Amino acid sequence: MIVLKATQDKVLGALQAVAGIVERRHTLPVLANVLIRKHGGQLELTTSDLEIQVRTTAELGGDEGDFSTTVGARKLIDILRSMPADQTVSLTANASKLTLQGGKSRFTLQTLPADDFPLVQEAADFGPAFAVPQKTLKHLINQVHFSMAVHDIRYYLNGILFVAEGKSLTLVATDGHRLALAQAELETEIPKQEVILPRKTVLELMRLLKDGGKDAADEQPIEMRFAGNQAKFSFSGMEFVTKLVEGKFPDYNRVIPKSHKFNVTLGRLQLLASLQRAAILTSEKFKAVRLSFEPGQLSIVSSNAEQEDAREEIDIDYAGDLIETGFNVTYLMDVLQNMSQEMVSIDLNDSSASALITIPEQTGFKYVVMPMRI
């Protein structure tokens, strides 16, 4: 049976859409595979890691009829990537193997039965569906994702807090040393939700969501539904089911400074470039830089165990008291690199207090970073 017959770019695009969660090594070998199901002329591709399941459907030619199997996802993608984009490729099923052909190239791949593929057990009681523009959600994730913890024992920090209420959608991420919050106002009201999306889910959504484009599918909203411990997202012909992180997210409102004595607004790219240069001579372990705010000038100083040091100076519009404080330079560069605006605002109280970084023209973004003792 000819499972599919289409140009390389169409087949590769469909496979890449679902293959992001596939791990090459897994305790269950079948999870390194993509589940292929054919119903008439429609092909369904599914991948899973037992906690996240991604599915897409596509019209990719081939014979009519019903058929199902699983085959190594990464191998299939690697072979397709090596072929020209406009070349017609076909996938043919024969016994327990699949044959991929394109031009004068031919590859025979081993398969595992579709019945062995463990599909995620979907919740029976998903709540009401609501829609958010893909561009909006992707923008919010881009503004906070870098503040997620990585393998933290406080498992609820290894993800993003998703809060929907009324016409407001808020995403919050923290690793205990810094916190990022991004908020957007929507056109329609959405049911109240407060869930924690796992880190892997967040990164996969970043990869899959569209930020607008010429294709009509890029402009389609993402439809969301939540159950007790599961979320389901549908967008651009994709269906994405994920487990949620259980636990109590920290009270982020308590972390965000409500008042400040001093404010500095300066060019984002100029500040980023100075920090990147100063970071070269920081200690590999602590990555600390000292910032000194004084009337008319910001000084950035770094040093390391080899007694090397760097000093950067930036002219600023500031007339307040002298404030000297230390920060992890990576935390400062992360937030600046994930912005696109020209100007950035820094609010400070004193040398021992957290700094609040905001965007002058965007009230919905806040980034709090704790100081370091140097």
GROMACS .gro file of C-alpha atoms in nm:
model
  374
    1MET     CA    1   0.000   0.000   0.000
    2ILE     CA    2   0.123   0.349  -0.086
    3VAL     CA    3   0.083   0.531   0.246
    4LEU     CA    4   0.169   0.874   0.104
    5LYS     CA    5   0.299   1.033  -0.211
    6ALA     CA    6   0.379   1.406  -0.204
    7THR     CA    7   0.665   1.654  -0.233
    8GLN     CA    8   0.941   1.635   0.025
    9ASP     CA    9   0.859   1.975   0.179
   10LYS     CA   10   0.495   1.878   0.251
   11VAL     CA   11   0.586   1.544   0.409
   12LEU     CA   12   0.875   1.690   0.609
   13GLY     CA   13   0.660   1.980   0.731
   14ALA     CA   14   0.392   1.746   0.865
   15LEU     CA   15   0.646   1.525   1.041
   16GLN     CA   16   0.840   1.813   1.193
   17ALA     CA   17   0.519   1.955   1.336
   18VAL     CA   18   0.478   1.651   1.563
   19ALA     CA   19   0.838   1.535   1.615
   20GLY     CA   20   0.953   1.803   1.862
   21ILE     CA   21   0.861   1.596   2.169
   22VAL     CA   22   1.018   1.272   2.044
   23GLU     CA   23   1.327   1.160   2.233
   24ARG     CA   24   1.575   0.936   2.058
   25ARG     CA   25   1.623   0.720   2.367
   26HIS     CA   26   1.329   0.611   2.575
   27THR     CA   27   1.246   0.318   2.802
   28LEU     CA   28   0.968   0.233   2.556
   29PRO     CA   29   1.127   0.196   2.208
   30VAL     CA   30   0.791   0.264   2.036
   31LEU     CA   31   0.792   0.621   2.174
   32ALA     CA   32   1.084   0.700   1.940
   33ASN     CA   33   0.836   0.635   1.659
   34VAL     CA   34   0.561   0.837   1.496
   35LEU     CA   35   0.220   0.673   1.480
   36ILE     CA   36   0.090   0.683   1.122
   37ARG     CA   37  -0.281   0.627   1.065
   38LYS     CA   38  -0.448   0.647   0.727
   39HIS     CA   39  -0.826   0.695   0.697
   40GLY     CA   40  -0.928   0.713   0.333
   41GLY     CA   41  -0.722   0.993   0.181
   42GLN     CA   42  -0.636   1.158   0.512
   43LEU     CA   43  -0.315   1.086   0.702
   44GLU     CA   44  -0.288   1.130   1.078
   45LEU     CA   45   0.053   1.161   1.247
   46THR     CA   46   0.083   1.126   1.627
   47THR     CA   47   0.377   1.139   1.871
   48SER     CA   48   0.385   1.101   2.249
   49ASP     CA   49   0.618   1.097   2.548
   50LEU     CA   50   0.342   0.968   2.782
   51GLU     CA   51   0.283   1.319   2.922
   52ILE     CA   52   0.246   1.517   2.598
   53GLN     CA   53   0.075   1.402   2.279
   54VAL     CA   54   0.086   1.591   1.948
   55ARG     CA   55  -0.129   1.505   1.649
   56THR     CA   56  -0.169   1.655   1.303
   57THR     CA   57  -0.369   1.556   0.997
   58ALA     CA   58  -0.270   1.615   0.636
   59GLU     CA   59  -0.367   1.526   0.281
   60LEU     CA   60  -0.051   1.362   0.144
   61GLY     CA   61  -0.178   1.149  -0.143
   62GLY     CA   62  -0.121   0.775  -0.163
   63ASP     CA   63  -0.380   0.499  -0.183
   64GLU     CA   64  -0.729   0.525  -0.034
   65GLY     CA   65  -0.803   0.295   0.257
   66ASP     CA   66  -0.732   0.235   0.624
   67PHE     CA   67  -0.383   0.157   0.749
   68SER     CA   68  -0.176   0.212   1.065
   69THR     CA   69   0.184   0.155   1.178
   70THR     CA   70   0.470   0.325   1.362
   71VAL     CA   71   0.817   0.411   1.231
   72GLY     CA   72   1.126   0.588   1.370
   73ALA     CA   73   1.044   0.961   1.362
   74ARG     CA   74   1.399   1.100   1.367
   75LYS     CA   75   1.529   0.858   1.105
   76LEU     CA   76   1.244   0.945   0.872
   77ILE     CA   77   1.303   1.317   0.919
   78ASP     CA   78   1.681   1.287   0.873
   79ILE     CA   79   1.631   1.100   0.543
   80LEU     CA   80   1.374   1.352   0.417
   81ARG     CA   81   1.598   1.646   0.509
   82SER     CA   82   1.869   1.505   0.283
   83MET     CA   83   1.637   1.518  -0.021
   84PRO     CA   84   1.549   1.819  -0.243
   85ALA     CA   85   1.240   2.012  -0.129
   86ASP     CA   86   1.057   1.980  -0.463
   87GLN     CA   87   1.125   1.607  -0.505
   88THR     CA   88   0.824   1.374  -0.495
   89VAL     CA   89   0.865   1.109  -0.226
   90SER     CA   90   0.654   0.804  -0.148
   91LEU     CA   91   0.614   0.582   0.155
   92THR     CA   92   0.506   0.224   0.081
   93ALA     CA   93   0.401  -0.039   0.334
   94ASN     CA   94   0.508  -0.399   0.291
   95ALA     CA   95   0.481  -0.658   0.570
   96SER     CA   96   0.652  -0.510   0.879
   97LYS     CA   97   0.855  -0.250   0.692
   98LEU     CA   98   0.810   0.087   0.521
   99THR     CA   99   0.996   0.187   0.207
  100LEU     CA  100   1.073   0.553   0.144
  101GLN     CA  101   1.155   0.640  -0.216
  102GLY     CA  102   1.256   0.967  -0.377
  103GLY     CA  103   1.423   0.994  -0.718
  104LYS     CA  104   1.675   0.710  -0.734
  105SER     CA  105   1.704   0.684  -0.355
  106ARG     CA  106   1.538   0.403  -0.161
  107PHE     CA  107   1.529   0.342   0.216
  108THR     CA  108   1.372   0.047   0.396
  109LEU     CA  109   1.271   0.113   0.756
  110GLN     CA  110   1.164  -0.125   1.031
  111THR     CA  111   0.824  -0.064   1.192
  112LEU     CA  112   0.650  -0.149   1.519
  113PRO     CA  113   0.277  -0.228   1.542
  114ALA     CA  114   0.037   0.066   1.587
  115ASP     CA  115  -0.136  -0.124   1.869
  116ASP     CA  116   0.186  -0.100   2.075
  117PHE     CA  117   0.180   0.281   2.066
  118PRO     CA  118   0.062   0.416   2.407
  119LEU     CA  119  -0.179   0.702   2.342
  120VAL     CA  120  -0.234   0.955   2.621
  121GLN     CA  121  -0.556   0.886   2.810
  122GLU     CA  122  -0.752   1.205   2.758
  123ALA     CA  123  -0.964   1.348   3.041
  124ALA     CA  124  -1.337   1.293   3.010
  125ASP     CA  125  -1.438   1.628   3.158
  126PHE     CA  126  -1.263   1.907   2.969
  127GLY     CA  127  -1.405   2.250   3.050
  128PRO     CA  128  -1.546   2.500   2.800
  129ALA     CA  129  -1.333   2.589   2.499
  130PHE     CA  130  -1.205   2.941   2.445
  131ALA     CA  131  -0.986   3.092   2.175
  132VAL     CA  132  -0.683   3.323   2.184
  133PRO     CA  133  -0.493   3.457   1.881
  134GLN     CA  134  -0.182   3.244   1.821
  135LYS     CA  135   0.026   3.559   1.782
  136THR     CA  136  -0.084   3.687   2.124
  137LEU     CA  137  -0.003   3.365   2.309
  138LYS     CA  138   0.332   3.323   2.134
  139HIS     CA  139   0.426   3.682   2.221
  140LEU     CA  140   0.340   3.629   2.588
  141ILE     CA  141   0.538   3.303   2.606
  142ASN     CA  142   0.838   3.469   2.439
  143GLN     CA  143   0.837   3.738   2.709
  144VAL     CA  144   0.850   3.500   3.008
  145HIS     CA  145   0.983   3.155   2.907
  146PHE     CA  146   1.347   3.229   2.993
  147SER     CA  147   1.256   3.272   3.362
  148MET     CA  148   1.132   2.914   3.401
  149ALA     CA  149   1.333   2.690   3.635
  150VAL     CA  150   1.519   2.390   3.492
  151HIS     CA  151   1.497   2.063   3.689
  152ASP     CA  152   1.417   2.248   4.013
  153ILE     CA  153   1.316   2.029   4.308
  154ARG     CA  154   1.023   2.273   4.344
  155TYR     CA  155   0.855   2.111   4.044
  156TYR     CA  156   0.587   2.384   4.019
  157LEU     CA  157   0.861   2.628   3.908
  158ASN     CA  158   0.952   2.410   3.605
  159GLY     CA  159   0.686   2.570   3.388
  160ILE     CA  160   0.466   2.874   3.336
  161LEU     CA  161   0.164   2.987   3.537
  162PHE     CA  162  -0.128   3.049   3.299
  163VAL     CA  163  -0.399   3.278   3.442
  164ALA     CA  164  -0.710   3.365   3.242
  165GLU     CA  165  -0.989   3.579   3.382
  166GLY     CA  166  -1.237   3.811   3.214
  167LYS     CA  167  -1.059   3.967   2.918
  168SER     CA  168  -0.713   3.934   3.072
  169LEU     CA  169  -0.455   3.663   3.001
  170THR     CA  170  -0.144   3.656   3.223
  171LEU     CA  171   0.164   3.431   3.201
  172VAL     CA  172   0.417   3.417   3.486
  173ALA     CA  173   0.750   3.232   3.516
  174THR     CA  174   1.007   3.230   3.797
  175ASP     CA  175   1.310   3.027   3.904
  176GLY     CA  176   1.326   3.184   4.249
  177HIS     CA  177   1.594   3.440   4.148
  178ARG     CA  178   1.399   3.634   3.887
  179LEU     CA  179   1.036   3.659   3.777
  180ALA     CA  180   0.880   3.754   3.444
  181LEU     CA  181   0.514   3.849   3.395
  182ALA     CA  182   0.342   3.928   3.066
  183GLN     CA  183  -0.023   4.023   3.031
  184ALA     CA  184  -0.251   4.084   2.733
  185GLU     CA  185  -0.604   4.212   2.702
  186LEU     CA  186  -0.826   4.001   2.477
  187GLU     CA  187  -1.128   4.101   2.269
  188THR     CA  188  -1.360   3.847   2.431
  189GLU     CA  189  -1.411   3.726   2.786
  190ILE     CA  190  -1.267   3.387   2.878
  191PRO     CA  191  -1.357   3.150   3.163
  192LYS     CA  192  -1.143   3.176   3.476
  193GLN     CA  193  -0.845   2.940   3.464
  194GLU     CA  194  -0.525   2.908   3.667
  195VAL     CA  195  -0.295   2.623   3.566
  196ILE     CA  196   0.078   2.550   3.542
  197LEU     CA  197   0.198   2.440   3.198
  198PRO     CA  198   0.510   2.214   3.206
  199ARG     CA  199   0.839   2.346   3.070
  200LYS     CA  200   0.848   2.100   2.778
  201THR     CA  201   0.494   2.198   2.679
  202VAL     CA  202   0.585   2.567   2.686
  203LEU     CA  203   0.891   2.518   2.464
  204GLU     CA  204   0.692   2.306   2.219
  205LEU     CA  205   0.414   2.566   2.198
  206MET     CA  206   0.680   2.831   2.128
  207ARG     CA  207   0.802   2.620   1.836
  208LEU     CA  208   0.459   2.542   1.692
  209LEU     CA  209   0.263   2.865   1.739
  210LYS     CA  210   0.253   3.107   1.448
  211ASP     CA  211   0.301   3.480   1.490
  212GLY     CA  212   0.097   3.579   1.188
  213GLY     CA  213   0.182   3.541   0.820
  214LYS     CA  214   0.054   3.509   0.465
  215ASP     CA  215  -0.100   3.166   0.524
  216ALA     CA  216  -0.458   3.183   0.654
  217ALA     CA  217  -0.376   2.899   0.897
  218ASP     CA  218  -0.116   3.124   1.061
  219GLU     CA  219  -0.394   3.366   1.159
  220GLN     CA  220  -0.622   3.102   1.312
  221PRO     CA  221  -0.667   3.135   1.690
  222ILE     CA  222  -0.557   2.863   1.929
  223GLU     CA  223  -0.848   2.690   2.098
  224MET     CA  224  -0.788   2.582   2.458
  225ARG     CA  225  -0.968   2.349   2.698
  226PHE     CA  226  -0.864   2.251   3.050
  227ALA     CA  227  -0.944   1.954   3.273
  228GLY     CA  228  -0.827   1.883   3.629
  229ASN     CA  229  -0.476   1.775   3.530
  230GLN     CA  230  -0.477   1.814   3.151
  231ALA     CA  231  -0.488   2.080   2.883
  232LYS     CA  232  -0.584   2.046   2.518
  233PHE     CA  233  -0.481   2.294   2.248
  234SER     CA  234  -0.607   2.293   1.889
  235PHE     CA  235  -0.455   2.517   1.620
  236SER     CA  236  -0.339   2.512   1.256
  237GLY     CA  237  -0.453   2.151   1.204
  238MET     CA  238  -0.274   2.041   1.523
  239GLU     CA  239  -0.407   1.885   1.842
  240PHE     CA  240  -0.185   1.910   2.148
  241VAL     CA  241  -0.270   1.732   2.477
  242THR     CA  242  -0.051   1.777   2.784
  243LYS     CA  243  -0.044   1.697   3.152
  244LEU     CA  244  -0.045   1.996   3.385
  245VAL     CA  245   0.196   2.056   3.673
  246GLU     CA  246   0.026   2.002   4.006
  247GLY     CA  247   0.121   2.227   4.295
  248LYS     CA  248   0.083   2.581   4.425
  249PHE     CA  249   0.262   2.852   4.226
  250PRO     CA  250   0.419   3.129   4.441
  251ASP     CA  251   0.217   3.449   4.497
  252TYR     CA  252   0.377   3.652   4.222
  253ASN     CA  253   0.202   3.975   4.323
  254ARG     CA  254   0.399   3.980   4.648
  255VAL     CA  255   0.728   3.961   4.457
  256ILE     CA  256   0.665   4.255   4.225
  257PRO     CA  257   0.774   4.588   4.383
  258LYS     CA  258   0.476   4.824   4.414
  259SER     CA  259   0.673   5.147   4.463
  260HIS     CA  260   1.020   5.276   4.385
  261LYS     CA  261   1.233   5.580   4.458
  262PHE     CA  262   1.440   5.595   4.142
  263ASN     CA  263   1.377   5.532   3.774
  264VAL     CA  264   1.610   5.513   3.475
  265THR     CA  265   1.499   5.479   3.112
  266LEU     CA  266   1.768   5.397   2.857
  267GLY     CA  267   1.829   5.231   2.520
  268ARG     CA  268   1.784   4.854   2.531
  269LEU     CA  269   2.046   4.765   2.269
  270GLN     CA  270   2.310   4.995   2.421
  271LEU     CA  271   2.258   4.841   2.765
  272LEU     CA  272   2.259   4.487   2.624
  273ALA     CA  273   2.585   4.544   2.431
  274SER     CA  274   2.756   4.684   2.742
  275LEU     CA  275   2.641   4.389   2.954
  276GLN     CA  276   2.756   4.139   2.690
  277ARG     CA  277   3.104   4.292   2.688
  278ALA     CA  278   3.124   4.304   3.068
  279ALA     CA  279   3.002   3.941   3.088
  280ILE     CA  280   3.319   3.821   2.912
  281LEU     CA  281   3.527   3.886   3.225
  282THR     CA  282   3.280   3.764   3.486
  283SER     CA  283   3.345   3.463   3.706
  284GLU     CA  284   3.224   3.147   3.532
  285LYS     CA  285   3.044   3.036   3.848
  286PHE     CA  286   2.873   3.357   3.966
  287LYS     CA  287   2.833   3.567   3.649
  288ALA     CA  288   2.811   3.881   3.863
  289VAL     CA  289   2.828   4.243   3.746
  290ARG     CA  290   2.814   4.556   3.959
  291LEU     CA  291   2.587   4.839   3.842
  292SER     CA  292   2.646   5.189   3.977
  293PHE     CA  293   2.376   5.447   3.911
  294GLU     CA  294   2.488   5.804   3.969
  295PRO     CA  295   2.372   6.139   3.828
  296GLY     CA  296   2.415   6.127   3.450
  297GLN     CA  297   2.597   5.793   3.436
  298LEU     CA  298   2.557   5.416   3.471
  299SER     CA  299   2.876   5.217   3.531
  300ILE     CA  300   2.891   4.840   3.475
  301VAL     CA  301   3.189   4.662   3.631
  302SER     CA  302   3.289   4.295   3.622
  303SER     CA  303   3.590   4.096   3.745
  304ASN     CA  304   3.707   3.737   3.778
  305ALA     CA  305   3.939   3.511   3.978
  306GLU     CA  306   4.231   3.591   3.743
  307GLN     CA  307   4.214   3.953   3.865
  308GLU     CA  308   4.092   4.073   3.526
  309ASP     CA  309   3.821   4.337   3.510
  310ALA     CA  310   3.600   4.528   3.268
  311ARG     CA  311   3.426   4.864   3.300
  312GLU     CA  312   3.149   5.003   3.081
  313GLU     CA  313   2.994   5.349   3.112
  314ILE     CA  314   2.660   5.467   2.971
  315ASP     CA  315   2.524   5.822   2.979
  316ILE     CA  316   2.178   5.821   3.140
  317ASP     CA  317   1.908   6.069   3.236
  318TYR     CA  318   1.927   6.019   3.612
  319ALA     CA  319   1.949   6.270   3.896
  320GLY     CA  320   1.893   6.049   4.202
  321ASP     CA  321   2.121   5.918   4.476
  322LEU     CA  322   2.417   5.689   4.412
  323ILE     CA  323   2.300   5.328   4.402
  324GLU     CA  324   2.549   5.042   4.373
  325THR     CA  325   2.404   4.696   4.330
  326GLY     CA  326   2.505   4.358   4.187
  327PHE     CA  327   2.317   4.125   3.953
  328ASN     CA  328   2.365   3.799   3.767
  329VAL     CA  329   2.449   3.935   3.422
  330THR     CA  330   2.277   3.641   3.249
  331TYR     CA  331   1.944   3.736   3.409
  332LEU     CA  332   1.977   4.091   3.274
  333MET     CA  333   2.083   3.982   2.925
  334ASP     CA  334   1.801   3.723   2.905
  335VAL     CA  335   1.528   3.982   2.944
  336LEU     CA  336   1.688   4.234   2.707
  337GLN     CA  337   1.745   3.971   2.437
  338ASN     CA  338   1.379   3.868   2.446
  339MET     CA  339   1.249   4.221   2.389
  340SER     CA  340   1.213   4.407   2.062
  341GLN     CA  341   1.142   4.756   2.196
  342GLU     CA  342   1.397   5.037   2.175
  343MET     CA  343   1.377   5.157   2.535
  344VAL     CA  344   1.377   4.982   2.870
  345SER     CA  345   1.294   5.120   3.214
  346ILE     CA  346   1.462   5.019   3.544
  347ASP     CA  347   1.304   5.097   3.882
  348LEU     CA  348   1.513   5.082   4.200
  349ASN     CA  349   1.473   5.152   4.570
  350ASP     CA  350   1.819   5.086   4.714
  351SER     CA  351   2.125   4.864   4.676
  352SER     CA  352   1.970   4.563   4.851
  353ALA     CA  353   1.626   4.568   4.685
  354SER     CA  354   1.510   4.384   4.373
  355ALA     CA  355   1.509   4.577   4.046
  356LEU     CA  356   1.192   4.606   3.837
  357ILE     CA  357   1.244   4.615   3.461
  358THR     CA  358   0.956   4.730   3.243
  359ILE     CA  359   0.886   4.852   2.889
  360PRO     CA  360   0.777   5.219   2.878
  361GLU     CA  361   0.506   5.169   2.613
  362GLN     CA  362   0.380   4.831   2.740
  363THR     CA  363   0.215   4.822   3.082
  364GLY     CA  364   0.155   4.446   3.073
  365PHE     CA  365   0.520   4.340   3.111
  366LYS     CA  366   0.717   4.320   3.437
  367TYR     CA  367   1.051   4.156   3.514
  368VAL     CA  368   1.186   4.137   3.868
  369VAL     CA  369   1.546   4.038   3.936
  370MET     CA  370   1.697   3.988   4.280
  371PRO     CA  371   2.033   4.149   4.361
  372MET     CA  372   2.357   3.958   4.431
  373ARG     CA  373   2.610   4.026   4.700
  374ILE     CA  374   2.945   4.093   4.537
   0.00000   0.00000   0.00000
